[in-house]
Coordinates of N, CA and C and ligand atoms in Angstrom, one line a residue:
M1 N 5.9 -3.8 14.4 CA 5.4 -4.5 15.7 C 4.5 -3.7 16.5
L2 N 3.6 -4.3 17.2 CA 2.6 -3.5 18.2 C 3.4 -3.1 19.4
I3 N 3.2 -1.9 19.7 CA 3.9 -1.4 21.1 C 2.7 -0.8 21.9
R4 N 2.9 -0.9 23.2 CA 1.9 -0.5 24.1 C 2.0 1.2 24.1
Y5 N 0.9 1.8 23.9 CA 0.8 3.3 23.9 C 1.2 3.8 25.3
K6 N 2.0 4.9 25.3 CA 2.3 5.6 26.4 C 1.8 7.1 26.2
K7 N 1.7 7.9 27.4 CA 1.1 9.1 27.2 C 2.1 10.0 26.5
S8 N 3.3 9.8 26.4 CA 4.2 10.6 25.5 C 3.9 10.5 24.1
M9 N 3.2 9.6 23.7 CA 2.8 9.3 22.4 C 1.4 9.9 22.1
E10 N 0.9 10.7 22.8 CA -0.5 11.0 22.8 C -0.8 11.7 21.5
K11 N 0.0 12.7 20.9 CA -0.2 13.3 19.8 C -0.4 12.4 18.5
I12 N 0.6 11.6 18.3 CA 0.5 10.8 17.2 C -0.7 9.8 17.3
A13 N -1.0 9.4 18.5 CA -2.1 8.4 18.7 C -3.5 9.1 18.4
M14 N -3.4 10.4 18.7 CA -4.8 11.1 18.5 C -4.9 11.3 17.0
G15 N -3.8 11.6 16.3 CA -3.9 11.7 14.8 C -4.4 10.5 14.2
L16 N -3.9 9.4 14.5 CA -4.3 8.0 14.1 C -5.8 7.8 14.4
L17 N -6.1 8.0 15.7 CA -7.5 7.8 16.1 C -8.5 8.6 15.3
S18 N -8.0 9.8 14.9 CA -8.9 10.7 14.2 C -9.4 10.2 12.8
F19 N -8.8 9.0 12.3 CA -9.2 8.6 11.0 C -10.4 7.6 11.3
M20 N -10.8 7.1 12.5 CA -12.0 6.4 12.7 C -13.2 7.3 12.5
P21 N -14.2 6.9 11.8 CA -15.3 7.7 11.4 C -16.0 8.3 12.6
H22 N -16.1 7.7 13.7 CA -16.7 8.3 14.8 C -16.0 9.1 15.8
V23 N -14.7 9.3 15.6 CA -13.8 9.9 16.5 C -13.2 11.1 15.9
K24 N -13.8 11.6 14.8 CA -13.2 12.7 14.1 C -13.3 14.0 14.9
E25 N -14.5 14.3 15.6 CA -14.8 15.5 16.2 C -13.8 15.7 17.4
V26 N -13.4 16.9 17.6 CA -12.1 17.2 18.6 C -12.6 16.7 20.0
K27 N -13.8 17.0 20.4 CA -14.3 16.7 21.8 C -14.2 15.2 21.9
K28 N -14.7 14.5 21.0 CA -14.8 12.9 21.1 C -13.4 12.3 21.1
L29 N -12.5 12.9 20.3 CA -11.1 12.5 20.3 C -10.4 12.7 21.5
Q30 N -10.5 13.9 22.3 CA -10.1 14.0 23.6 C -10.6 13.2 24.6
Q31 N -11.9 12.9 24.5 CA -12.5 11.9 25.5 C -11.9 10.6 25.1
T32 N -11.7 10.2 24.0 CA -11.2 8.9 23.7 C -9.8 8.7 24.1
I33 N -9.0 9.7 24.1 CA -7.7 9.4 24.5 C -7.6 9.4 26.0
Q34 N -8.4 10.3 26.7 CA -8.3 10.2 28.1 C -8.8 8.9 28.7
E35 N -9.7 8.2 28.0 CA -10.1 6.9 28.3 C -8.9 5.9 28.3
Y36 N -8.1 6.1 27.2 CA -7.0 5.2 27.1 C -6.0 5.5 28.0
N37 N -5.9 6.8 28.5 CA -4.8 7.2 29.6 C -5.3 6.8 30.9
N38 N -6.6 6.6 31.2 CA -7.0 6.5 32.6 C -7.7 5.3 32.9
N39 N -8.4 4.6 31.8 CA -9.2 3.4 32.2 C -8.4 2.2 32.0
P40 N -8.2 1.3 33.1 CA -7.4 0.2 32.9 C -8.0 -0.9 32.0
N41 N -9.2 -0.7 31.6 CA -9.8 -1.9 30.7 C -9.7 -1.3 29.2
W42 N -9.2 -0.2 28.9 CA -9.0 0.3 27.6 C -7.5 0.2 27.4
H43 N -7.2 -0.6 26.3 CA -5.8 -0.8 25.8 C -5.5 -0.4 24.4
L44 N -4.5 0.6 24.5 CA -4.2 1.2 23.1 C -2.8 0.7 22.8
F45 N -2.6 0.2 21.4 CA -1.5 -0.1 20.9 C -1.2 0.6 19.6
L46 N 0.1 0.8 19.4 CA 0.6 1.5 18.1 C 1.4 0.6 17.3
W47 N 1.3 0.7 16.0 CA 2.1 -0.1 15.1 C 3.5 0.7 14.7
K48 N 4.7 0.1 15.2 CA 5.8 0.8 14.8 C 6.6 0.1 13.9
D49 N 7.1 0.9 12.8 CA 7.8 0.2 11.8 C 9.2 1.1 11.8
E50 N 10.2 0.5 12.1 CA 11.5 1.2 12.4 C 11.2 2.4 13.2
D51 N 11.4 3.7 12.8 CA 11.2 4.8 13.8 C 9.7 5.3 13.5
D52 N 9.0 4.8 12.6 CA 7.8 5.5 12.3 C 6.5 4.7 13.0
I53 N 5.6 5.5 13.5 CA 4.4 5.0 14.1 C 3.3 5.1 12.9
L54 N 2.8 3.9 12.4 CA 2.0 4.0 11.3 C 0.5 3.5 11.5
G55 N 0.3 3.0 12.7 CA -1.2 2.5 12.9 C -1.4 2.6 14.4
A56 N -2.7 2.4 14.6 CA -3.3 2.4 16.1 C -4.4 1.3 16.1
L57 N -4.4 0.6 17.4 CA -5.3 -0.4 17.6 C -5.7 -0.4 18.9
G58 N -7.1 0.0 19.2 CA -7.4 0.1 20.5 C -8.6 -1.0 20.9
V59 N -8.4 -1.6 22.1 CA -9.4 -2.6 22.6 C -9.9 -2.2 23.9
V60 N -11.2 -2.6 24.2 CA -11.8 -2.6 25.6 C -11.8 -4.0 25.9
I61 N -11.5 -4.1 27.2 CA -11.7 -5.6 27.7 C -12.9 -5.7 28.5
E62 N -13.7 -6.8 28.1 CA -15.0 -7.0 28.8 C -15.2 -8.4 29.2
E63 N -14.9 -8.7 30.5 CA -14.8 -10.1 30.9 C -13.8 -10.9 30.1
D64 N -14.2 -11.8 29.2 CA -13.3 -12.7 28.5 C -13.1 -12.3 27.1
K65 N -13.7 -11.0 26.8 CA -13.5 -10.5 25.4 C -12.5 -9.3 25.3
A66 N -11.7 -9.3 24.3 CA -11.0 -8.1 24.0 C -11.7 -7.5 22.6
I67 N -12.4 -6.5 22.8 CA -13.2 -5.8 21.7 C -12.4 -4.8 21.0
V68 N -12.1 -5.1 19.7 CA -11.4 -4.0 19.0 C -12.4 -2.9 18.6
Q69 N -12.2 -1.8 19.3 CA -13.1 -0.7 19.0 C -12.6 0.5 18.2
H70 N -11.3 0.4 18.0 CA -10.5 1.4 17.0 C -9.4 0.8 16.2
I71 N -9.4 0.8 14.9 CA -8.2 0.4 14.2 C -8.1 1.5 13.0
S72 N -6.9 1.9 12.9 CA -6.6 2.8 11.7 C -5.1 2.8 11.4
V73 N -4.8 3.0 10.1 CA -3.7 2.9 9.5 C -3.4 4.4 9.0
D74 N -2.2 4.9 9.0 CA -1.8 6.2 8.3 C -2.2 6.1 6.9
P75 N -3.0 6.9 6.3 CA -3.4 6.8 4.9 C -2.4 6.4 3.9
S76 N -1.2 7.0 4.0 CA -0.2 6.7 2.9 C 0.5 5.4 3.1
H77 N 0.1 4.6 4.1 CA 0.6 3.3 4.2 C -0.4 2.1 4.2
R78 N -1.5 2.6 3.8 CA -2.7 1.5 3.7 C -2.5 0.6 2.6
G79 N -3.0 -0.6 2.6 CA -3.0 -1.6 1.6 C -1.7 -2.4 1.6
N80 N -0.9 -2.1 2.6 CA 0.4 -3.0 2.6 C 0.5 -4.0 3.8
G81 N -0.8 -4.4 4.3 CA -0.9 -5.4 5.2 C -0.7 -5.0 6.7
I82 N -0.5 -3.8 7.0 CA -0.3 -3.3 8.5 C -1.6 -3.6 9.3
G83 N -2.8 -3.3 8.6 CA -4.1 -3.6 9.4 C -4.1 -5.0 9.9
K84 N -3.9 -5.9 8.9 CA -4.0 -7.4 9.1 C -2.9 -7.9 10.1
Q85 N -1.8 -7.3 10.1 CA -0.6 -7.7 10.9 C -0.9 -7.2 12.4
M86 N -1.7 -6.1 12.5 CA -1.9 -5.6 13.9 C -2.8 -6.5 14.5
V87 N -4.0 -6.9 13.8 CA -5.1 -7.8 14.2 C -4.4 -9.2 14.7
C88 N -3.5 -9.7 13.8 CA -2.8 -10.9 14.0 C -2.0 -10.9 15.2
E89 N -1.2 -9.9 15.5 CA -0.3 -9.8 16.7 C -1.3 -9.7 17.9
L90 N -2.5 -8.9 17.8 CA -3.3 -8.6 18.9 C -3.9 -10.0 19.3
R91 N -4.3 -10.9 18.3 CA -4.9 -12.1 18.7 C -3.9 -12.9 19.4
N92 N -2.6 -13.0 19.1 CA -1.5 -13.7 19.7 C -1.3 -13.3 21.0
M93 N -1.5 -12.1 21.2 CA -1.3 -11.3 22.5 C -2.4 -11.6 23.7
Y94 N -3.7 -11.8 23.2 CA -4.8 -11.8 24.0 C -5.2 -13.4 24.2
S95 N -5.0 -14.1 23.1 CA -5.5 -15.5 23.3 C -4.5 -16.3 24.2
P96 N -5.0 -17.5 24.8 CA -6.4 -17.9 24.9 C -7.2 -17.2 26.0
M97 N -6.6 -16.3 26.7 CA -7.3 -15.6 27.9 C -8.7 -14.9 27.4
H98 N -8.4 -14.2 26.3 CA -9.6 -13.4 25.6 C -9.8 -13.7 24.3
R99 N -11.2 -13.6 24.0 CA -11.4 -13.7 22.6 C -11.6 -12.4 21.9
V100 N -10.9 -12.3 20.8 CA -10.9 -11.0 20.1 C -12.2 -10.9 19.3
T101 N -12.9 -9.7 19.5 CA -14.1 -9.6 18.8 C -14.2 -8.0 18.3
A102 N -15.2 -7.7 17.7 CA -15.3 -6.2 17.0 C -16.5 -5.6 17.5
T103 N -16.6 -4.3 17.1 CA -17.8 -3.5 17.4 C -18.4 -3.3 15.9
D104 N -19.7 -2.7 15.9 CA -20.2 -2.5 14.6 C -19.2 -1.7 13.7
E105 N -18.5 -0.7 14.3 CA -17.6 0.1 13.4 C -16.3 -0.7 13.0
T106 N -15.9 -1.7 13.6 CA -14.7 -2.3 13.2 C -15.0 -3.8 12.6
K107 N -16.2 -4.2 12.6 CA -16.5 -5.5 12.2 C -16.1 -5.8 10.7
N108 N -16.4 -5.0 9.8 CA -16.1 -5.3 8.5 C -14.6 -5.6 8.3
F109 N -13.7 -4.9 8.9 CA -12.3 -5.2 8.6 C -11.8 -6.5 9.4
L110 N -12.5 -6.6 10.6 CA -12.0 -7.8 11.3 C -12.6 -9.1 10.8
E111 N -13.7 -9.0 10.2 CA -14.2 -10.0 9.4 C -13.3 -10.4 8.2
K112 N -12.9 -9.3 7.5 CA -11.9 -9.6 6.5 C -10.6 -10.3 6.9
C113 N -10.1 -9.8 8.1 CA -8.9 -10.5 8.7 C -9.2 -12.0 9.0
E114 N -10.3 -12.4 9.4 CA -10.7 -13.7 9.9 C -10.8 -14.6 8.7
T115 N -11.3 -14.1 7.6 CA -11.6 -15.0 6.4 C -10.1 -15.3 5.7
E116 N -9.2 -14.4 6.1 CA -7.9 -14.6 5.5 C -6.9 -15.1 6.5
A117 N -7.3 -15.5 7.7 CA -6.3 -15.8 8.8 C -5.9 -17.3 8.4
Ligands
COA1 C1 -9.3 -0.3 7.9 C2 -7.7 0.0 7.9 C3 -7.3 0.0 9.3 C4 -7.1 -1.2 7.1 O1 -5.7 -1.0 7.2 P1 -4.7 -1.5 6.0 O2 -3.3 -1.5 6.6 O3 -4.8 -0.8 4.8 O4 -5.1 -3.1 5.9 P2 -4.5 -4.1 5.2 O5 -3.4 -3.6 4.2 O6 -3.9 -5.3 6.1 O7 -5.7 -4.8 4.3 C5 -6.1 -4.3 3.2 C6 -7.4 -5.0 2.8 O8 -8.5 -4.6 3.7 C7 -9.6 -4.2 2.9 N1 -10.3 -3.1 3.7 C8 -9.8 -1.8 4.0 N2 -10.8 -1.2 4.8 C9 -11.7 -2.0 5.0 C10 -12.9 -2.1 5.7 N3 -13.3 -0.9 6.4 N4 -13.7 -3.2 5.8 C11 -13.2 -4.3 5.2 N5 -12.2 -4.4 4.4 C12 -11.3 -3.3 4.3 C13 -8.9 -3.6 1.7 O9 -9.8 -3.5 0.7 C14 -7.8 -4.7 1.3 O10 -8.4 -5.6 0.7 P3 -7.6 -6.6 -0.1 O11 -6.6 -7.3 0.7 O12 -8.6 -7.7 -0.6 O13 -7.0 -5.9 -1.4 C15 -7.5 1.3 7.1 O14 -8.1 1.2 5.9 C16 -8.0 2.5 8.0 O15 -7.2 3.1 8.7 N6 -9.2 3.0 7.6 C17 -9.8 4.1 8.4 C18 -10.2 3.8 9.7 C19 -11.5 2.9 9.7 O16 -12.4 3.0 9.0 N7 -11.4 1.8 10.6 C20 -12.5 0.9 10.9 C21 -12.4 -0.1 9.7 S1 -13.7 -1.3 9.8

């Protein structure tokens, strides 16, 4: 299930965000997590499976849009449907108030989720 990120989960969240192609660099990773800590329009969620945190999903809210800007799953748990479940839960959480959209970086996977929804 998706849980809301808290500062106490910062290390695990940074580890997962570092799998995003444009967030690998340490400085960029630190800036990104700071934004999730401090910016009320940046919402980060983690995927919890029993006691393990296996995925991260980050959105930025812009008017009526919830834009998925980060999505990543622990490499040893990919291909098991976690990515698609995260997107599905996110849609249920934000609609109908917000339309869930993607960035250039996340659109390929979001499009895949849409075609299979
Ligand atoms: C993208 C990612 C989150 C998918 O997570 P996952 O839990 O493995 O996804 P699921 O198991 O729900 O879905 C797997 C399907 O998505 C496809 N897929 C994986 N990465 C994809 C991508 N970047 N674009 C489009 N489809 C992708 C797989 O080929 C697989 O297809 P299939 O169902 O036809 O076999 C994961 O691969 C990841 O963390 N990648 C690194 C971070 C990243 O690049 N994020 C941006 C992605 S656009």
